Structures are given as C-alpha cells and as structure tokens.
XYZ file of C-alpha atoms in Angstrom:
487
model
C -10.590 -2.069 24.698
C -10.091 -0.276 21.191
C -12.273 2.077 19.806
C -13.885 1.098 16.581
C -13.743 3.617 13.852
C -15.876 3.190 10.492
C -14.848 4.985 7.543
C -16.662 5.731 4.704
C -14.584 5.392 1.038
C -11.112 4.519 0.105
C -9.603 7.622 -1.505
C -6.474 9.408 -0.742
C -7.775 11.142 2.367
C -9.294 8.105 3.843
C -6.187 5.903 3.533
C -4.210 8.680 5.136
C -6.665 8.862 7.882
C -7.004 5.329 8.280
C -3.346 4.748 8.786
C -2.666 7.550 11.305
C -5.673 6.156 13.286
C -4.546 2.748 13.236
C -1.265 3.834 14.402
C -2.693 5.672 17.182
C -4.572 2.492 18.552
C -7.788 2.614 17.065
C -9.810 -0.175 15.482
C -10.441 0.831 11.731
C -12.437 -0.428 9.155
C -12.699 1.062 5.894
C -16.056 0.687 3.785
C -15.785 1.320 0.067
C -18.770 1.295 -2.496
C -16.889 0.174 -5.296
C -14.633 -3.442 -5.919
C -11.116 -1.694 -5.678
C -9.447 0.826 -3.239
C -8.422 4.246 -4.155
C -11.793 6.150 -4.896
C -11.221 8.377 -7.730
C -7.851 7.187 -8.237
C -9.194 4.084 -9.804
C -7.441 1.831 -12.817
C -8.889 1.011 -16.405
C -7.253 -1.813 -17.697
C -7.725 -3.022 -21.325
C -5.894 -5.149 -23.619
C -2.705 -4.730 -21.987
C -3.183 -0.963 -21.622
C -3.447 0.563 -18.194
C -4.825 4.287 -17.291
C -4.732 6.245 -14.352
C -8.650 7.141 -14.338
C -8.492 9.982 -11.951
C -5.023 12.169 -10.770
C -2.135 12.015 -13.202
C 0.221 14.814 -12.137
C 2.472 14.088 -8.840
C 3.271 17.351 -7.560
C 4.499 18.311 -3.970
C 6.592 15.479 -3.335
C 7.497 16.774 0.152
C 4.158 16.236 1.490
C 4.248 12.316 0.362
C 7.390 12.080 2.153
C 6.139 13.641 5.279
C 3.252 11.247 5.163
C 5.662 8.356 4.987
C 7.993 9.595 7.437
C 5.398 10.011 10.196
C 5.437 5.848 9.798
C 9.244 5.835 9.881
C 8.863 4.977 5.805
C 9.682 6.629 2.786
C 8.117 6.500 -0.279
C 10.930 4.722 -2.012
C 10.228 1.697 0.238
C 7.106 1.177 -1.757
C 7.410 2.427 -5.599
C 10.031 4.254 -7.657
C 9.635 8.096 -8.210
C 11.392 9.697 -11.439
C 11.170 13.252 -12.004
C 10.003 14.144 -15.204
C 12.471 16.389 -17.654
C 10.592 17.717 -19.605
C 8.056 18.425 -17.025
C 5.345 19.069 -19.846
C 4.758 20.602 -23.098
C 2.186 23.300 -23.571
C 0.605 24.092 -27.157
C -0.506 27.808 -27.700
C -1.466 27.477 -31.515
C -0.164 25.909 -34.660
C 3.936 25.351 -34.459
C 3.600 27.617 -31.273
C 4.626 25.485 -28.325
C 6.960 25.323 -25.246
C 8.342 22.268 -23.609
C 9.163 23.049 -19.926
C 12.201 21.731 -18.266
C 12.202 19.815 -14.843
C 14.741 22.003 -13.648
C 14.634 25.685 -12.825
C 17.566 27.158 -14.516
C 16.404 25.972 -17.711
C 12.811 27.408 -17.391
C 14.735 30.603 -16.488
C 16.675 30.545 -19.599
C 13.686 29.930 -21.708
C 11.451 32.698 -20.130
C 14.557 35.192 -21.059
C 14.116 33.820 -24.542
C 10.468 34.566 -24.967
C 10.718 37.824 -23.022
C 14.042 39.606 -22.607
C 14.308 40.773 -18.955
C 11.410 38.363 -17.504
C 13.531 35.930 -16.046
C 14.723 38.311 -13.424
C 10.907 38.738 -12.532
C 10.389 35.298 -12.627
C 13.330 34.772 -9.857
C 11.681 37.592 -7.704
C 8.401 35.907 -8.111
C 9.604 32.431 -7.120
C 11.381 33.725 -4.426
C 7.859 35.235 -3.013
C 6.350 31.859 -4.060
C 9.049 29.816 -2.215
C 8.427 31.488 0.974
C 4.588 31.411 0.621
C 4.945 27.521 -0.116
C 7.059 27.149 3.308
C 4.382 29.199 5.362
C 1.559 27.263 3.756
C 3.188 23.718 4.184
C 4.248 24.532 7.661
C 2.018 26.816 9.223
C -1.485 26.424 7.486
C -2.710 23.658 5.708
C -2.091 21.460 8.566
C -4.481 23.220 10.697
C -7.928 22.384 11.349
C -10.121 24.966 9.893
C -11.905 25.741 13.040
C -11.125 29.419 13.399
C -9.923 32.503 11.367
C -7.133 32.944 14.049
C -5.420 29.868 12.555
C -4.526 32.184 9.906
C -2.984 34.904 11.768
C 0.793 34.777 12.770
C 3.610 36.806 12.178
C 4.305 35.671 8.797
C 0.937 35.794 7.156
C 0.204 39.258 8.706
C 3.091 40.759 6.626
C 1.231 39.099 3.353
C -2.214 40.100 4.092
C -2.367 41.938 0.698
C -1.649 38.863 -0.914
C -4.947 37.177 0.359
C -6.883 40.173 -1.149
C -4.808 40.539 -4.261
C -5.112 37.790 -6.804
C -2.668 35.726 -8.797
C -3.659 37.421 -12.270
C -2.594 40.665 -10.830
C 0.509 39.418 -9.567
C 1.835 37.687 -12.792
C 1.107 40.197 -14.929
C 2.344 43.063 -13.317
C 5.680 42.336 -14.687
C 5.523 39.882 -17.148
C 3.702 40.662 -20.352
C 4.185 37.967 -22.995
C 1.089 36.193 -23.088
C 2.582 32.601 -23.459
C 4.665 33.074 -20.200
C 1.713 34.398 -18.336
C -0.372 31.638 -19.187
C 2.454 29.402 -17.815
C 2.434 31.193 -14.683
C -1.641 31.114 -14.240
C -1.913 27.286 -15.249
C -0.886 25.771 -11.642
C -4.112 27.705 -10.286
C -6.164 25.031 -12.308
C -5.090 22.602 -9.767
C -7.133 24.519 -6.961
C -10.125 24.441 -9.010
C -10.411 28.303 -9.660
C -9.691 31.159 -11.881
C -6.440 33.116 -11.561
C -8.552 36.494 -11.207
C -10.457 34.675 -8.284
C -7.554 33.307 -6.317
C -5.604 34.820 -3.611
C -2.328 35.962 -4.638
C -0.581 34.023 -1.954
C -1.513 30.810 -3.641
C 1.220 31.485 -5.928
C 3.063 29.094 -3.843
C 1.672 26.480 -6.498
C 4.097 28.072 -8.867
C 7.042 27.066 -6.485
C 5.169 23.669 -6.474
C 5.745 23.444 -10.372
C 8.926 25.240 -10.975
C 10.900 24.819 -8.031
C 10.008 21.403 -6.599
C 9.201 19.763 -10.227
C 6.829 17.310 -11.456
C 7.524 13.615 -10.987
C 6.218 10.331 -11.879
C 5.505 7.231 -9.748
C 6.703 4.034 -11.789
C 3.567 2.284 -12.478
C 1.587 5.353 -11.923
C -0.907 7.131 -9.301
C -2.141 3.467 -8.472
C 1.100 2.733 -7.125
C 0.825 5.605 -4.541
C -2.824 4.165 -3.706
C -1.045 0.481 -3.288
C 1.619 1.658 -1.030
C -0.923 3.845 1.405
C -2.992 0.435 1.266
C -0.233 -2.036 2.258
C 0.757 0.577 4.914
C -2.605 0.595 6.416
C -3.055 -3.373 6.336
C 0.447 -3.470 8.156
C -0.995 -1.333 10.792
C -4.548 -3.261 11.456
C -6.578 -1.449 8.888
C -9.573 -4.019 7.873
C -10.987 -3.078 4.184
C -14.571 -4.225 3.116
C -15.062 -3.122 -0.839
C -18.530 -3.514 -2.637
C -20.276 -2.191 0.136
C -22.249 1.000 -0.360
C -23.547 2.436 2.987
C -27.153 3.267 2.783
C -27.334 4.955 6.471
C -25.417 6.469 9.435
C -27.247 5.485 12.448
C -27.939 8.220 15.168
C -29.196 7.639 18.437
C -29.396 10.511 20.944
C -27.364 12.864 18.688
C -24.307 10.237 18.562
C -23.727 7.892 15.667
C -23.396 4.342 16.676
C -22.425 2.792 13.430
C -23.313 2.152 9.740
C -25.930 0.354 7.895
C -25.238 -1.291 4.423
C -27.388 -3.632 2.646
C -29.604 -4.250 5.549
C -26.584 -4.910 7.626
C -25.413 -2.823 10.830
C -21.787 -2.417 11.428
C -21.163 -0.695 15.198
C -18.656 2.264 15.565
C -17.623 4.251 17.853
C -16.680 6.948 15.628
C -17.316 7.363 11.865
C -15.544 9.165 9.493
C -16.285 9.866 5.849
C -14.132 10.417 3.412
C -16.879 10.092 0.791
C -18.197 13.394 -0.999
C -19.397 15.544 1.994
C -22.951 16.496 0.510
C -23.593 12.710 -0.098
C -22.598 11.642 3.450
C -25.046 14.164 5.104
C -27.695 12.603 2.920
C -26.960 9.432 4.959
C -27.842 11.343 7.872
C -31.526 12.209 9.135
C -32.266 15.841 8.392
C -32.114 17.170 11.482
C -28.495 15.820 11.925
C -27.304 17.648 8.468
C -25.008 20.730 8.977
C -25.380 22.191 5.608
C -28.708 22.738 3.706
C -29.207 22.225 0.179
C -29.390 25.946 -0.344
C -25.783 26.384 1.292
C -24.421 23.690 -1.164
C -25.957 25.209 -4.142
C -24.370 28.329 -3.525
C -20.546 26.611 -3.282
C -18.345 27.529 -5.990
C -17.223 24.315 -6.814
C -14.058 23.087 -8.627
C -14.617 21.815 -12.175
C -16.250 18.595 -13.292
C -14.262 16.761 -16.420
C -15.160 14.998 -19.486
C -12.253 12.356 -19.975
C -11.301 10.120 -22.696
C -9.134 7.014 -22.310
C -7.833 5.969 -25.623
C -5.497 2.987 -26.597
C -3.324 3.741 -29.734
C -1.902 1.075 -31.640
C 1.364 3.365 -32.508
C 3.410 5.698 -30.723
C 2.069 9.417 -31.116
C 4.701 12.086 -32.050
C 5.230 15.778 -30.760
C 3.676 15.106 -27.471
C 5.329 14.704 -23.783
C 3.923 12.590 -20.812
C 1.775 15.842 -19.742
C 0.762 17.888 -22.575
C -1.507 21.007 -22.412
C -3.377 22.459 -25.102
C -3.869 26.027 -24.680
C -4.502 27.251 -28.251
C -7.668 28.619 -27.413
C -8.819 31.364 -25.025
C -9.008 30.274 -21.341
C -11.070 33.167 -19.858
C -13.789 32.381 -22.684
C -13.615 28.845 -21.469
C -13.556 29.731 -17.767
C -16.759 31.872 -18.246
C -18.353 28.533 -19.330
C -17.055 26.806 -16.167
C -17.674 29.532 -13.458
C -19.640 32.274 -14.680
C -22.375 31.028 -17.175
C -22.299 27.150 -17.016
C -22.579 25.505 -20.313
C -20.500 23.395 -22.666
C -17.537 25.326 -23.933
C -17.153 26.131 -27.603
C -13.842 25.843 -27.663
C -12.379 24.121 -24.639
C -8.905 24.001 -23.321
C -7.923 20.409 -22.883
C -4.965 18.319 -21.330
C -3.464 15.147 -22.484
C -1.576 12.607 -20.523
C 0.746 10.001 -22.409
C 2.472 8.162 -19.512
C 3.652 5.329 -22.125
C 6.045 8.117 -23.107
C 8.166 7.428 -20.247
C 6.595 4.261 -18.476
C 6.463 0.944 -20.337
C 3.950 -0.221 -17.796
C 1.007 1.786 -19.627
C 0.844 0.094 -22.964
C 1.959 -2.813 -24.994
C 5.287 -2.169 -27.051
C 5.019 -0.041 -29.972
C 1.346 1.527 -28.626
C 0.122 4.535 -26.586
C -1.835 4.805 -23.997
C -3.705 8.576 -23.835
C -5.749 10.398 -21.627
C -7.627 13.344 -22.561
C -9.634 15.798 -20.188
C -11.582 18.697 -21.009
C -12.497 20.787 -17.648
C -16.262 21.371 -17.486
C -18.948 23.002 -15.522
C -20.638 20.733 -12.714
C -24.020 19.402 -13.261
C -23.929 19.996 -17.093
C -26.360 17.803 -19.142
C -24.316 14.545 -20.390
C -25.240 12.522 -23.102
C -23.368 10.443 -25.275
C -23.881 12.682 -28.618
C -22.170 15.339 -26.436
C -19.397 13.477 -25.565
C -18.867 12.190 -29.121
C -19.085 15.720 -30.317
C -16.201 17.144 -28.045
C -14.205 14.043 -28.632
C -14.121 15.104 -32.262
C -13.528 18.895 -31.279
C -10.513 18.310 -29.489
C -8.929 15.470 -31.863
C -9.644 17.908 -34.830
C -7.037 20.456 -33.063
C -5.128 17.497 -31.425
C -4.314 16.271 -34.955
C -3.700 19.920 -36.426
C -1.301 20.613 -33.532
C 0.770 17.548 -33.665
C 0.489 16.900 -37.485
C -0.660 13.310 -36.831
C -3.832 11.494 -37.852
C -4.211 9.651 -34.466
C -8.053 8.603 -35.099
C -6.475 6.138 -37.876
C -4.736 4.529 -34.997
C -7.380 4.268 -32.073
C -7.893 0.498 -30.989
C -10.444 1.580 -28.502
C -11.793 4.583 -26.509
C -13.592 4.991 -22.921
C -15.220 8.046 -21.605
C -16.010 9.187 -18.135
C -17.831 12.382 -17.433
C -20.494 14.327 -15.369
C -22.913 10.988 -14.746
C -20.309 8.904 -14.183
C -18.602 11.032 -11.286
C -22.179 11.055 -9.958
C -22.825 7.319 -10.043
C -19.170 6.283 -9.235
C -18.281 8.573 -6.560
C -21.567 9.982 -5.373
C -19.937 13.349 -6.315
C -21.863 16.563 -5.762
C -23.245 17.735 -9.209
C -20.519 15.253 -10.537
C -17.967 17.649 -9.644
C -14.284 16.206 -10.224
C -12.031 18.322 -7.916
C -14.258 19.432 -4.762
C -14.778 23.087 -3.887
C -12.844 25.662 -5.558
C -9.984 27.435 -3.406
C -11.201 30.869 -3.416
C -10.718 33.600 -0.659
C -14.474 32.888 0.677
C -14.070 28.922 0.654
C -10.409 28.988 2.344
C -9.494 27.450 5.907
C -12.338 27.878 8.248
C -14.684 28.849 5.539
C -14.910 25.474 3.892
C -17.184 22.930 5.542
C -16.029 21.646 8.706
C -13.902 18.301 9.467
C -15.969 17.417 12.730
C -19.685 17.905 12.520
C -21.445 20.375 14.923
C -24.193 18.327 15.471
C -23.031 15.005 15.869
C -20.077 15.001 17.870
C -18.516 11.747 16.765
C -18.827 12.154 13.087
C -15.947 13.494 11.185
C -15.438 14.123 7.334
C -12.155 14.395 5.337
C -11.480 15.114 1.603
C -11.405 17.548 -0.903
C -14.837 19.158 -0.029
C -13.438 20.078 3.602
C -9.910 21.202 4.785
C -7.517 22.014 3.284
C -9.001 22.094 -0.479
C -8.665 19.811 -3.644
C -5.738 18.157 -4.694
C -3.799 14.577 -3.743
C -1.190 16.270 -1.540
C -3.890 18.399 0.387
C -6.199 15.134 0.576
C -3.367 13.342 2.423
C -3.061 16.433 4.692
C -6.807 16.246 5.262
C -6.898 12.619 6.557
C -4.046 13.574 9.031
C -6.148 16.773 10.196
C -9.284 14.507 10.553
C -6.965 11.633 12.618
C -5.777 14.323 14.852
C -9.346 15.578 15.620
C -10.775 12.298 16.377
C -7.700 11.544 18.709
C -8.343 14.901 20.675
C -11.816 14.144 21.015
C -11.328 10.520 22.066
C -8.968 11.369 24.752
C-alpha cells in the first residue's frame, strides 16, 4: 500500500517535492490555503493586465532543465523560454545609465569602455565564478545540510579563503569604477544579504548573471508554476486549494496527519513547504525545534513594498528589467539589516514584462511592477505605502523623462502585512533567510525534524536558501530524505 504524504503549501519547493515523491510511489496530497496554486508565485489580473506577484527573474536555467530532466521532460515541453537581450538596464543617476547585454562578449566590451583594463579583470573574476558555480551546483546545493562535512571536498578545501572573504572584497580588489562595482555586487541581492557580509564563494551568482544570462518564460513565471503543476498531476498528485491547515496532529512523537477546518486528513508523512516558523506553530510546543528567541536572532532576507500598475501607454527609456541605483546602496542596506527602518532614499526595481511579452498588457499599454526592498516586520500602513509610491515615482519620472503618473489606470500595493496574511511569512519576509556564512548549509533550519521523525520541511527558510532555483533543489532534497527514511 502506498504511503501517504500530506504536503503543506504549493510554492516552487512544494511542487518539486510533490513530483519527486509521486514518481517514487508515494500518494501525495498538496494542501494550499489560497485558492490558486503557486504560493508566492501568484498572479494578479485586472482589466486585461497580468502581473507576476512574486518572482520575475528567471536565472540559472540549467537548474530548471535538471528538474524536468529527472522526469524525462524539458522546459520546452511546457513553456517557451526566451533569452533577454538586453538582460536589464541600470540607472545610476540622471543621464547615467548602463544597458546590460544578454551576452558576455558585449558585457566585456561595456566594462572596457567604462574602465580601461577592467575587461581582463572581469574575465579572471568570471573564470573563478564559473568554477564556483560548477562546484556549488554539482557538489553542494543538492546536499541535505545535515553536517559540516558536506562542505568538505577537494575543491572546496582549495577555496576555503573564499568562504571567509566577502564578495565586496573580491569585486573591489581590481575594479574601481563605481557603476561597474555595483553591477557586480547586485546579484547578491538575490541571496538576501549584503555584499560585505556574503562569502566570496557566492560570486557564482555573477556567473549566473553574465555567463548564463537572464531569461523570460513567455507568459511569465506563472507558466513555470503551471508546468510543474501539470507534471505533478500527471504523476498522480492531488491538490486541495482553499484549505488552511490549523494543526499538525502528533501522537506518541509521530505525526498522524493534518487538521483543517475541523476535518482530519491522515498521513504517514507530513512535508511543509509553508513558512518554517509558521509550520512549527502548528505543532504542540514540545515538538518545535526552534524557539522564538532562535528565530528572532536569524538574519532575514528583506521584505518588500510592491506596486502593480497598469499604464494606458507604453513607457519610454526602460527595459523588461530595470534597476534604479541612483541612491546609496549601503545606506539603504543599513536600513534593512543594521537599523531596521523605512529607508529615506530607497533603491528600487522595475519589471516591465509587456516590453517583451504581449500577454501582460492590452495593446499600447504597459504592465509595471515596482519593488522596494525593506526590512521585515516594519510598520505597514496605507499612508506609508502612498508616501513611498510618490518617492519612487518622483525619481522614476525624472530619470526616464516621462510623466508616468498621468497615465496610470490602476495600482495595487503589496507589503509586509500582506506577506504575513497571504503567506504566513515570518515577520513578513519576502525571501526567507539571508545567505550569510552563519546561515549557510548545515547552519540553516533542518529539512528533517529532529523531534518528529516523519515531519519534513522545504523552501527558502531551510536548505539551500532563497530564490526560485534553490527552491526547486530544496524540494528534491526533501523528497530524497523522505524516501530514505521510508526505505
């Protein structure tokens, strides 16, 4: 008889785990509190406009390929993938912007133009980053984070200095141009940490950026969710939406299933892709692994204030992905990590997918998402949201020389309180735990509970870390641990 797995949540990590477990012969049921599948990768539709409410960047395409290959599939079996060129645009100030090509040879030429001699430095830096990427993807990120010995192999030993040095030190050692430095430090934002607090080994993110390129699934990231859902259903996974779990039932130190809306759902194994802290709150106190004090001391990746805006015209002087780095990054970072507060002059990001994909907006219109990284658990009020909307729009209009506010049809905001209510997110974080040295690999919350033998976790608060590709990997790791424990 098949063993039953009850899976909480339907984000990327949960969908990945459900597919692997179903393929391995388990009877898998996914419980999702919201009415749609995808977790944070949800979709907002209004008046012919469409917005990816969660992830908008498609990096590390090889990880997606590996996932589908495990089921004898390819991403192209489900969605059309396009390499963006330009990959993105960065504003550093009025009339100071750089457009980043989707191809490395042109990026090298841009560096050389901005700082003579820097192309050679970038090539050497990326050679190291590419090797680290290979080690990370082949040797490290698919490991379960059970022991520090997982990190010890012939290749990592020779790079031990990169674990104790920082990205910032590496980047600034040879390249001095401020704009180029910011370009090289920017990918670390995907790890939810500061460049001066992120191990140098993580320069593999620079290879993900310049080497592997920035991609776009036609129809948006929701197409990836749809693909993974279709695969899971094909493998026999059952989905139950609109069901919020109230309790993980424990008897004699073993979970017997889930309680939702007064109904009991029996299970031999429970796997949670929901927020780790929230999941432990569903357990009796004696079965929780981590105290409130423990969680409060974790360094969280940022939360965000987001605006989803429909414009009645096309917006000039922006690309599909556009970064606004016209203020001091270090000062903004201090407001996130060191002295949590609303930043006075925030950096922000704009996604304009209708620049390259007609699915996102009616003809002649533009769909735009603006994101401001914030410290988690800040005060979140309509007044603050509106104040920061005008802060960034003042700068956006100045930098792009266009009165965008005159063309707004509608706007919707999403912030700390929404992350808490919609996703049960601890302190309203958007990206999980920051990938700093003291929260790497075996130092992250464990995938397998140490107190309940048949309870497991997956997602961005556990191994390997924040981001969509790591979430796919987390689902695979969790499924492998479940299979091993059930053998």
